[in-house]
mmCIF file of C-alpha atoms in Angstrom:
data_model
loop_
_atom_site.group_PDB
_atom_site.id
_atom_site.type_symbol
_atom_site.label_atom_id
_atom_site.label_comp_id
_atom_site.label_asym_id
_atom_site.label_seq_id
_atom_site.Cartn_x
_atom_site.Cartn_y
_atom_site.Cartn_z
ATOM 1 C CA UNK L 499 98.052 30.692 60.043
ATOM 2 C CA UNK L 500 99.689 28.321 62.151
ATOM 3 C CA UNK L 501 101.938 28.433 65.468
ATOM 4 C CA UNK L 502 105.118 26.778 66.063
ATOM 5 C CA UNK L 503 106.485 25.694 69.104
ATOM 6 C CA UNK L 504 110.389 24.507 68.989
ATOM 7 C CA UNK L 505 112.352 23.281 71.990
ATOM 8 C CA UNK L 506 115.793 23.265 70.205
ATOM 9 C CA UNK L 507 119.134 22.594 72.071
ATOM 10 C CA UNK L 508 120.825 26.053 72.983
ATOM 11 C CA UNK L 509 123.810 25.776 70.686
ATOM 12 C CA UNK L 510 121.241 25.074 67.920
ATOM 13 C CA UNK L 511 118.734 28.325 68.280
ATOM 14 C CA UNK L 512 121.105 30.784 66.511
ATOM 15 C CA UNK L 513 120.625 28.798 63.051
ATOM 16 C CA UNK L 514 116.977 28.053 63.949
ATOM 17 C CA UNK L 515 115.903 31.631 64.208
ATOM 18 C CA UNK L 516 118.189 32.461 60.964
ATOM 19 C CA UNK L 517 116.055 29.444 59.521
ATOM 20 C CA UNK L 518 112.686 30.869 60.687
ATOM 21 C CA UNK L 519 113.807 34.584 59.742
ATOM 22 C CA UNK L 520 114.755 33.366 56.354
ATOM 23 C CA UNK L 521 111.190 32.067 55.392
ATOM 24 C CA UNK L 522 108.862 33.914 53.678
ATOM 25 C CA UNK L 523 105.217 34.122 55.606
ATOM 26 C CA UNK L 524 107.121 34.232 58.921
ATOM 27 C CA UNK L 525 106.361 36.492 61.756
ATOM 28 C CA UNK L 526 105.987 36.968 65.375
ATOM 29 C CA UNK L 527 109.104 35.253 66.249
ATOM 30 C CA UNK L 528 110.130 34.628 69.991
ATOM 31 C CA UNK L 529 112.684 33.373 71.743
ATOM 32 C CA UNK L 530 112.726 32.320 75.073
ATOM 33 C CA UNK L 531 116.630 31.133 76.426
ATOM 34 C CA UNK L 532 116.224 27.860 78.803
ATOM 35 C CA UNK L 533 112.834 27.715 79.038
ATOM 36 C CA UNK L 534 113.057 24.227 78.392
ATOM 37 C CA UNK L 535 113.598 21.633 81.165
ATOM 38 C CA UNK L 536 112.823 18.095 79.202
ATOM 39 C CA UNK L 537 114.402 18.364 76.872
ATOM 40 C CA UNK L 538 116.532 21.664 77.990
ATOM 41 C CA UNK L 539 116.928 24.257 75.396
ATOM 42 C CA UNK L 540 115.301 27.497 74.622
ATOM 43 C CA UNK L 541 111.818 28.101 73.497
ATOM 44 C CA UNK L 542 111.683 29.086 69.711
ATOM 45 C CA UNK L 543 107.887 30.181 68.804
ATOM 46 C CA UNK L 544 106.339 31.327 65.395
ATOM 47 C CA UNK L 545 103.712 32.297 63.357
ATOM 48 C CA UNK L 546 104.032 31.283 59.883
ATOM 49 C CA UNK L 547 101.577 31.022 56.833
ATOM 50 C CA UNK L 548 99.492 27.160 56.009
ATOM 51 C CA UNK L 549 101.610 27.488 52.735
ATOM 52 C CA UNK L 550 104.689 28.586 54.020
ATOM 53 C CA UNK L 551 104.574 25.644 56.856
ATOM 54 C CA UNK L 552 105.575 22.540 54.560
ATOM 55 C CA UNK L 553 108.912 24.012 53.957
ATOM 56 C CA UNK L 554 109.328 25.699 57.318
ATOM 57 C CA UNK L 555 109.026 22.255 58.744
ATOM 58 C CA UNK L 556 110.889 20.464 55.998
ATOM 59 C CA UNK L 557 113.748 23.055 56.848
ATOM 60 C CA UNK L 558 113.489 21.870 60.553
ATOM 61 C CA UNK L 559 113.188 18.365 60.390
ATOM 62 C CA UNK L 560 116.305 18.658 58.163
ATOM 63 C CA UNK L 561 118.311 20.810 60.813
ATOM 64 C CA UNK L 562 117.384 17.587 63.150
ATOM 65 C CA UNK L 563 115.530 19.562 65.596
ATOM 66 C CA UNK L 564 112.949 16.688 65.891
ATOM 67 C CA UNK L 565 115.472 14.377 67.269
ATOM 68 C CA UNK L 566 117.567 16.986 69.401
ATOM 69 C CA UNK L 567 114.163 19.171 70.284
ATOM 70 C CA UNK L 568 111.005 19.172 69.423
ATOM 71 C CA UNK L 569 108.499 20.801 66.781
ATOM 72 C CA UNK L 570 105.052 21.262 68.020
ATOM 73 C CA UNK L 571 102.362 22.963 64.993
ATOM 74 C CA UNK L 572 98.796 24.453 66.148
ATOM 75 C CA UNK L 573 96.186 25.643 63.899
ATOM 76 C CA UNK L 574 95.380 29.325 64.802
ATOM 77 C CA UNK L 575 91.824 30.106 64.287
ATOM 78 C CA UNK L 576 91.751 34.229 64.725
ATOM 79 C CA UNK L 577 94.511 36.431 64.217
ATOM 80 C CA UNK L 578 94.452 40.014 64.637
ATOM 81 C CA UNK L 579 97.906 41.085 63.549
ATOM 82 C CA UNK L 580 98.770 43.605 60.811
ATOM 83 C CA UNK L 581 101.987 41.333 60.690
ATOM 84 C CA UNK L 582 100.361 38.144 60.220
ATOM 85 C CA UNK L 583 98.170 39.180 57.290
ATOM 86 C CA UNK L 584 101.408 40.761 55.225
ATOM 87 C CA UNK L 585 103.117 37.592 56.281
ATOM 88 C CA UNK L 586 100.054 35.346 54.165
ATOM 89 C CA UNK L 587 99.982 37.691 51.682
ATOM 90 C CA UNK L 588 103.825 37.420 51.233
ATOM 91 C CA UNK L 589 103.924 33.779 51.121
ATOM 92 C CA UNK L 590 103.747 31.785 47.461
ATOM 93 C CA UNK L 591 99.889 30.501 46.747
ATOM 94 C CA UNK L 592 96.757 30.075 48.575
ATOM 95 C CA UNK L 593 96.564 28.461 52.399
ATOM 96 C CA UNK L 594 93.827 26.582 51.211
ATOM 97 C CA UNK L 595 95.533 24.661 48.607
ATOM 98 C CA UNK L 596 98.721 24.045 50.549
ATOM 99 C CA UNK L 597 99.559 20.293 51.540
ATOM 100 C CA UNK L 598 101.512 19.964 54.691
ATOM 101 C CA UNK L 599 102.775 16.222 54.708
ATOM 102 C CA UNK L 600 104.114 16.148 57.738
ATOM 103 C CA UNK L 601 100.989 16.801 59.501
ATOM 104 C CA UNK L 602 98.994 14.392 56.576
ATOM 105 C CA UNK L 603 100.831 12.015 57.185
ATOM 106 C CA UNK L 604 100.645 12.478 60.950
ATOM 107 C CA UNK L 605 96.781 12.463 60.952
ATOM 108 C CA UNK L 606 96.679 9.631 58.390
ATOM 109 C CA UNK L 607 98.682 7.046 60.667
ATOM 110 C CA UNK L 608 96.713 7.721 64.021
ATOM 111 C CA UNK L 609 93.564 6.955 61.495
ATOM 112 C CA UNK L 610 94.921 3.723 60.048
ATOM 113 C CA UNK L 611 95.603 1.990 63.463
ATOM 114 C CA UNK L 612 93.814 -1.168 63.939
ATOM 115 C CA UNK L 613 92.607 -0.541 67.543
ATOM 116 C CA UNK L 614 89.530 -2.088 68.955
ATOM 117 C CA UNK L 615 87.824 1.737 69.018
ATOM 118 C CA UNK L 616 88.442 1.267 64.940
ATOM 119 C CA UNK L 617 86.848 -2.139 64.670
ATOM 120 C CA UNK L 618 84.048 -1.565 66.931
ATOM 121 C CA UNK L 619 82.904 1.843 65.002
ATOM 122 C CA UNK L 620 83.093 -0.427 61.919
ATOM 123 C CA UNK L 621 81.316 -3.546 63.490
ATOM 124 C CA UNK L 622 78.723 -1.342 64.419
ATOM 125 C CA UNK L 623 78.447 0.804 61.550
ATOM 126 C CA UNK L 624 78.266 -2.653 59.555
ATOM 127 C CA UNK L 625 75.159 -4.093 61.778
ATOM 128 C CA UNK L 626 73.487 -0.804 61.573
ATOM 129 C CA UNK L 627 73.739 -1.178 57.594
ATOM 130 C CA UNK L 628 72.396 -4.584 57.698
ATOM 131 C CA UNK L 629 69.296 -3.459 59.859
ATOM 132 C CA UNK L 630 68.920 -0.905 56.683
ATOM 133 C CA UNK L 631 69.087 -3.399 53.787
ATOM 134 C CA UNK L 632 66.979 -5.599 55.273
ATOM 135 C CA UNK L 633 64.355 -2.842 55.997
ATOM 136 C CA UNK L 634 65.156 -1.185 52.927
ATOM 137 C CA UNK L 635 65.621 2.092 54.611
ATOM 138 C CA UNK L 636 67.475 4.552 53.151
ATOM 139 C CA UNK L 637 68.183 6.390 56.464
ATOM 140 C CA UNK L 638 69.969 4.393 58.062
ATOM 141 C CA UNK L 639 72.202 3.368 55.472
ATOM 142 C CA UNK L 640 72.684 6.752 55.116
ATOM 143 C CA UNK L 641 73.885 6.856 59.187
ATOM 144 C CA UNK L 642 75.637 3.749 58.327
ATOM 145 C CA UNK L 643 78.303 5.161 55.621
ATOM 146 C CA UNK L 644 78.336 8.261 58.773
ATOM 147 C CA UNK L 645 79.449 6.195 61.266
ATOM 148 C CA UNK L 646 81.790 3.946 59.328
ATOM 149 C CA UNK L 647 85.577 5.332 59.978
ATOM 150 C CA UNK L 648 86.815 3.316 56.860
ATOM 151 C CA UNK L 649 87.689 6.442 55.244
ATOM 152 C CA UNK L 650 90.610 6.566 57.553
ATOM 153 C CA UNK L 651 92.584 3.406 56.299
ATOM 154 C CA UNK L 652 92.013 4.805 52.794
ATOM 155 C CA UNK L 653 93.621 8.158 52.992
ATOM 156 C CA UNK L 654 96.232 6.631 55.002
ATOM 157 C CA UNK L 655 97.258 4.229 52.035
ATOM 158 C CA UNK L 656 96.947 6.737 49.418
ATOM 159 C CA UNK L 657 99.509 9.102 51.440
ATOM 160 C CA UNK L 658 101.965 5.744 51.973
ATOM 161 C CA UNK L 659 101.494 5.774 47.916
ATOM 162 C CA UNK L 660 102.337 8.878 47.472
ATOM 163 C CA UNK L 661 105.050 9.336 50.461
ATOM 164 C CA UNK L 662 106.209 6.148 49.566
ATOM 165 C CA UNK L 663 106.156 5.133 52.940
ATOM 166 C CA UNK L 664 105.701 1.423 53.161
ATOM 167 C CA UNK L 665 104.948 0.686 56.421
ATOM 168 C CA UNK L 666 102.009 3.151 56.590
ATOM 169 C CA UNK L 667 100.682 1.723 53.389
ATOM 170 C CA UNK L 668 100.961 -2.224 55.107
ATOM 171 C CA UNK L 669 99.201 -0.571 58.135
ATOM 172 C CA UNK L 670 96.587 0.907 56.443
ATOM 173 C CA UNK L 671 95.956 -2.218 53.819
ATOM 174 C CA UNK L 672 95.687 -4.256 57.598
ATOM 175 C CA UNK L 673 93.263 -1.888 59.211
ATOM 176 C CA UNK L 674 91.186 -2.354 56.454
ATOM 177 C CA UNK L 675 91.102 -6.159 55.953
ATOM 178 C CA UNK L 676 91.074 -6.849 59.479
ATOM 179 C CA UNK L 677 88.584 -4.482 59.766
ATOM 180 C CA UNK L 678 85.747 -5.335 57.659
ATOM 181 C CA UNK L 679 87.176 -9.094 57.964
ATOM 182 C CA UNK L 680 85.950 -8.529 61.929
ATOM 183 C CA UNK L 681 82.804 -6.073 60.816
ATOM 184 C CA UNK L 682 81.638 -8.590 58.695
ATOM 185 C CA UNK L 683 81.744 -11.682 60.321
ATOM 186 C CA UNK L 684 80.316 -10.134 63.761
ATOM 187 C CA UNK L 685 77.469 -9.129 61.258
ATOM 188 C CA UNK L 686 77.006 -12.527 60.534
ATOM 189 C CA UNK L 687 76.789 -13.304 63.733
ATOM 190 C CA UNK L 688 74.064 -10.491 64.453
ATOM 191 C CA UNK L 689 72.110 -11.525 61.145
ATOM 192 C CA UNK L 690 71.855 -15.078 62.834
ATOM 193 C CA UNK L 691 70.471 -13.486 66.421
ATOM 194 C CA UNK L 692 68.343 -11.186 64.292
ATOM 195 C CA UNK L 693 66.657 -14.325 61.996
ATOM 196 C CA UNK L 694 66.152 -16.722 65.363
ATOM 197 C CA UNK L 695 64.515 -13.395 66.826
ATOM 198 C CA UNK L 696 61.973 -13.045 63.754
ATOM 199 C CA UNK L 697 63.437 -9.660 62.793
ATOM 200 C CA UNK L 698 65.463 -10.594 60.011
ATOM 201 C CA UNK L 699 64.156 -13.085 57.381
ATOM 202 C CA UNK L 700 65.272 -14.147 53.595
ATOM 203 C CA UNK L 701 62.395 -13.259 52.225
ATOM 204 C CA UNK L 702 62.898 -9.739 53.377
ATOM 205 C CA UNK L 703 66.435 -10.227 51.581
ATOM 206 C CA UNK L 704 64.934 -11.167 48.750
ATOM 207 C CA UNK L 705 62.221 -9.241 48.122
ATOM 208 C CA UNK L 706 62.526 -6.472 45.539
ATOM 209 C CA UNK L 707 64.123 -3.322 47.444
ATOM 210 C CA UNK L 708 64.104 -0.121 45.541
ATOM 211 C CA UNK L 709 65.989 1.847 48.058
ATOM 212 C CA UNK L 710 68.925 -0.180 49.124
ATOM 213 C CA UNK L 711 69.155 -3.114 45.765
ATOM 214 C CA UNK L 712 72.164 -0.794 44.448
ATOM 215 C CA UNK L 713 74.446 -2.159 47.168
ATOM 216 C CA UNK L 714 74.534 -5.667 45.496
ATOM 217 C CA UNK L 715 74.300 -4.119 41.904
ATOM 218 C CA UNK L 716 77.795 -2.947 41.453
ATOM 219 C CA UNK L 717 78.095 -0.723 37.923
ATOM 220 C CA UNK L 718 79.890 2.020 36.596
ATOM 221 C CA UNK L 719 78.252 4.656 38.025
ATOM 222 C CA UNK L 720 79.141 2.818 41.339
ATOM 223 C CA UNK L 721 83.518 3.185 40.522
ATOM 224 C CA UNK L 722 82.569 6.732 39.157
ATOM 225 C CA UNK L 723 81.181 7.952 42.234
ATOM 226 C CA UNK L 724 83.720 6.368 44.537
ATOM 227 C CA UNK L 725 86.427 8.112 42.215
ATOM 228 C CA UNK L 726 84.700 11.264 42.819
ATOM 229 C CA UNK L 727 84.299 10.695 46.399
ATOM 230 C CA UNK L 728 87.876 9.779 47.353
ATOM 231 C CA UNK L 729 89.359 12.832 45.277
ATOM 232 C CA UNK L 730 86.600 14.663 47.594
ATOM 233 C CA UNK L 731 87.929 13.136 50.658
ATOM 234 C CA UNK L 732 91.815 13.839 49.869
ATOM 235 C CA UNK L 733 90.896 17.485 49.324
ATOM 236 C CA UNK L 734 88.963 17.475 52.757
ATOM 237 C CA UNK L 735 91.960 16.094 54.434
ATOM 238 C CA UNK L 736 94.342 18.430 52.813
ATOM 239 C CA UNK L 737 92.472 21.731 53.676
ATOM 240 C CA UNK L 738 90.751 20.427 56.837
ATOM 241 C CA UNK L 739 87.369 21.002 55.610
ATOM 242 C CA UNK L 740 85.531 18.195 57.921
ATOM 243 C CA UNK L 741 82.080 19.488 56.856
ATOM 244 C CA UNK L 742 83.256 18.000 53.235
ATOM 245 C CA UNK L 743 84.918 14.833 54.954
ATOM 246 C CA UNK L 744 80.778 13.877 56.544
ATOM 247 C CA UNK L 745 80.207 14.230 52.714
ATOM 248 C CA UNK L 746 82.599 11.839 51.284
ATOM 249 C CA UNK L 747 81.527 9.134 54.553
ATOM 250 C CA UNK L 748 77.785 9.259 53.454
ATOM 251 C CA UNK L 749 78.376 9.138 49.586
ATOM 252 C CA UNK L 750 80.338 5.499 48.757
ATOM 253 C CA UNK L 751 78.850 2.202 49.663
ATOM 254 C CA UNK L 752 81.202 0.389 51.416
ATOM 255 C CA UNK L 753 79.875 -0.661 54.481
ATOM 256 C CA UNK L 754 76.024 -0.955 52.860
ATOM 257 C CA UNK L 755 77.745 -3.498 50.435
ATOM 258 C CA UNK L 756 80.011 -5.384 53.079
ATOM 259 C CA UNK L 757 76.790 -5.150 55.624
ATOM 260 C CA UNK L 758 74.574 -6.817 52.698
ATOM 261 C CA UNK L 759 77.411 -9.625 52.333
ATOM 262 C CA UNK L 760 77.561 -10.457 55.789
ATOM 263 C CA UNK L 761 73.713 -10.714 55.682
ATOM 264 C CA UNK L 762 73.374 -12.896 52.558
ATOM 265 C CA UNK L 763 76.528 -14.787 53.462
ATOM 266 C CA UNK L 764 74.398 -15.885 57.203
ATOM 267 C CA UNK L 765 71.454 -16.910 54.502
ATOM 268 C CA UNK L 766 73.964 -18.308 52.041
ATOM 269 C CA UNK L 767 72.788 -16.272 49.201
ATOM 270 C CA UNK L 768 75.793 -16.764 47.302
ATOM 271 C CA UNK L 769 74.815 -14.056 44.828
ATOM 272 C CA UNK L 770 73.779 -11.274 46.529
ATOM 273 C CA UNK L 771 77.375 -12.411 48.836
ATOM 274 C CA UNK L 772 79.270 -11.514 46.067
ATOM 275 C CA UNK L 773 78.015 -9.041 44.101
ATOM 276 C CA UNK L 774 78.106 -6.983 47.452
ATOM 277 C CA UNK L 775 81.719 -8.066 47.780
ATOM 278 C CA UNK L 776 82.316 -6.683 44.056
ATOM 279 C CA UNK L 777 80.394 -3.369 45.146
ATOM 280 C CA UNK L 778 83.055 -3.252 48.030
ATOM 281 C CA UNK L 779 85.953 -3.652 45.960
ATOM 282 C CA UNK L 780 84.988 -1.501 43.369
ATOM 283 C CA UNK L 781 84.318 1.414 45.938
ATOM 284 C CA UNK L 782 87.573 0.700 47.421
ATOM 285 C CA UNK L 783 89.883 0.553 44.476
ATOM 286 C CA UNK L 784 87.788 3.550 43.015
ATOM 287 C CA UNK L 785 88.521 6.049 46.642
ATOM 288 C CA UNK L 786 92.765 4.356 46.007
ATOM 289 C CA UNK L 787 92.918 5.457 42.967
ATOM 290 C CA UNK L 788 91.006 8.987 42.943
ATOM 291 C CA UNK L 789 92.456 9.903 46.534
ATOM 292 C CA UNK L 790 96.246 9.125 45.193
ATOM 293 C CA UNK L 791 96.090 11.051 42.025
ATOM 294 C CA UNK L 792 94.709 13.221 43.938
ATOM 295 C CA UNK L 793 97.617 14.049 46.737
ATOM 296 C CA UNK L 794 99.937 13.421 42.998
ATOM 297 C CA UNK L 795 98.147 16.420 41.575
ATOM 298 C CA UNK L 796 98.501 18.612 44.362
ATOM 299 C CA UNK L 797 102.254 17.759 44.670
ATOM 300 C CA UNK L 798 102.606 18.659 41.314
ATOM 301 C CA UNK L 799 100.738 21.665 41.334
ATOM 302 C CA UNK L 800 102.377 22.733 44.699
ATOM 303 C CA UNK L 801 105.613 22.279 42.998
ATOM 304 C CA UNK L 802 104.875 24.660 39.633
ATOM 305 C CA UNK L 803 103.833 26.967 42.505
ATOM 306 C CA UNK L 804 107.448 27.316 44.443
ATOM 307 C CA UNK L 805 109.073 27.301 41.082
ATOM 308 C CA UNK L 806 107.893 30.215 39.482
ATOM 309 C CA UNK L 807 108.291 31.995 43.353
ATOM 310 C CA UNK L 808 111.963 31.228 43.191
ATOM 311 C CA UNK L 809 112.207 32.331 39.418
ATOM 312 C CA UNK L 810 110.241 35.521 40.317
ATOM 313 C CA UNK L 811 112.320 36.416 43.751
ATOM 314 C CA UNK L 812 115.622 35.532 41.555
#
């Protein structure tokens, strides 16, 4: 379920309620008259189904109560209300494969800014990474791909695809050339300090590593598992499954290969520097592709859903 909280203008709360009332998966409706100082109004609140919310707050946003008011939406974790469990069982589909874009697209942009929290979780996932191919240890590649908040700029662009929403999709495409632009030259930087220290060395590089040579080795099984991982990922997003989202972060290489570039790049391996830079691109275009088809699916699917609803309530 989730909870609404409107602050709509008082002339406006008549067709508000009749808007809220109207929706099926409603319930507990309240109304508060003035409560409101900035901006004054009333105070509309809700409970409404996850798969009932899109078009609750499509319905809202089209009355303009986001520009006159406001329209504030809370996850509820427990219920205990007779009301609220008809009200989910009345609404169309399953709260678990409902999409609300507003709030997607919401959590996508605050992901896809290029902030220096953002490039400093990447720098340092990407130095971490490079302590790992060196060392050829699997672990902390593995708390590498954790740490790295790439995943971010990805779902952002996907949702700009999909939402065709162009200036998302330009800020997401920035945070994540600026930020492995900045990740990998800082890691260049630390490769240096770690060589003149004795801890890093080429022949380390370029000895035979059985745990960590994949990350220069791009193949298909490398696109196929970044396809698989970024439809993961959307689905995570969608249905707030975070647990799933850890998954996706610790299952595509793309800060291994950009920390292995930066690293052979500071040796001038030119071929390991590259086939690390194809491993990154593949990964990238494979999460793109698998995480937009994705959200397309859903749409589509979501769509079939409210159809046959309207055909059956008709």
């Amino acid at each position: 379920m989730l909870h609404l909280r409107l602050i709509v203008p008082a002339d406006r709360t008549d067709e508000v309620v009749r808007t809220v009332e109207r929706t099926t998966g409603t319930t507990h409706l309240a109304v508060v008259p003035g409560a409101a100082r900035d901006p004054a109004g009333d105070l509309v609140m809700c409970d409404v189904a996850r798969e009932a919310g899109d078009d609750l707050i499509s319905a809202l946003r089209a009355l303009g109560i986001d520009e006159c008011g406001s329209i504030a939406v809370e996850n509820i974790d427990l219920s205990l209300s007779e009301r609220a469990d008809r009200a989910e069982r009345e609404a169309p589909g399953e709260g678990a494969d409902a999409v609300l874009w507003e709030q997607l697209t919401d959590a996508t942009h605050e992901e896809s800014t290029l902030s220096v929290t953002y490039i400093a979780f990447l720098s340092l996932a990407t130095m971490i990474a490079a302590c790992g191919v060196v060392l050829d240890n699997a672990i902390l590649i593995v708390g590498a791909m954790a740490v790295g908040p790439e995943f971010g700029p990805l779902a952002g662009f996907c949702t700009a695809l999909v939402r065709r929403a162009p200036k998302l999709a330009w800020r997401s495409f920035t945070a994540l050339i600026v930020g492995f632009a900045v990740a990998m030259a800082v890691t260049v930087v630390f490769s240096l300090f770690m060589d003149a220290t004795g801890l890093f060395t080429e022949a380390k590089l370029d000895a035979d590593r059985p745990n960590t040579g994949f990350v220069y080795a791009p193949d298909w099984f490398s696109f196929v598992v970044a396809v698989l991982a970024g439809a993961a990922g959307m689905l995570s997003l969608t249905s707030a499954k975070s647990g799933a989202l850890v998954g996706v972060a610790i299952s595509v290489t793309t800060v291994p290969a950009a920390a292995n570039a930066a690293v052979a790049l500071s040796y001038g391996d030119v071929g390991q520097t590259w086939g690390s830079s194809e491993q990154l691109l593949l990964n990238l275009l494979g999460i793109v592709v698998a995480g937009t088809l994705t959200l397309l699916t859903q749409k589509f699917f979501w769509a079939r859903q409210r159809e046959r609803t309207v055909r059956d309530s008709a």
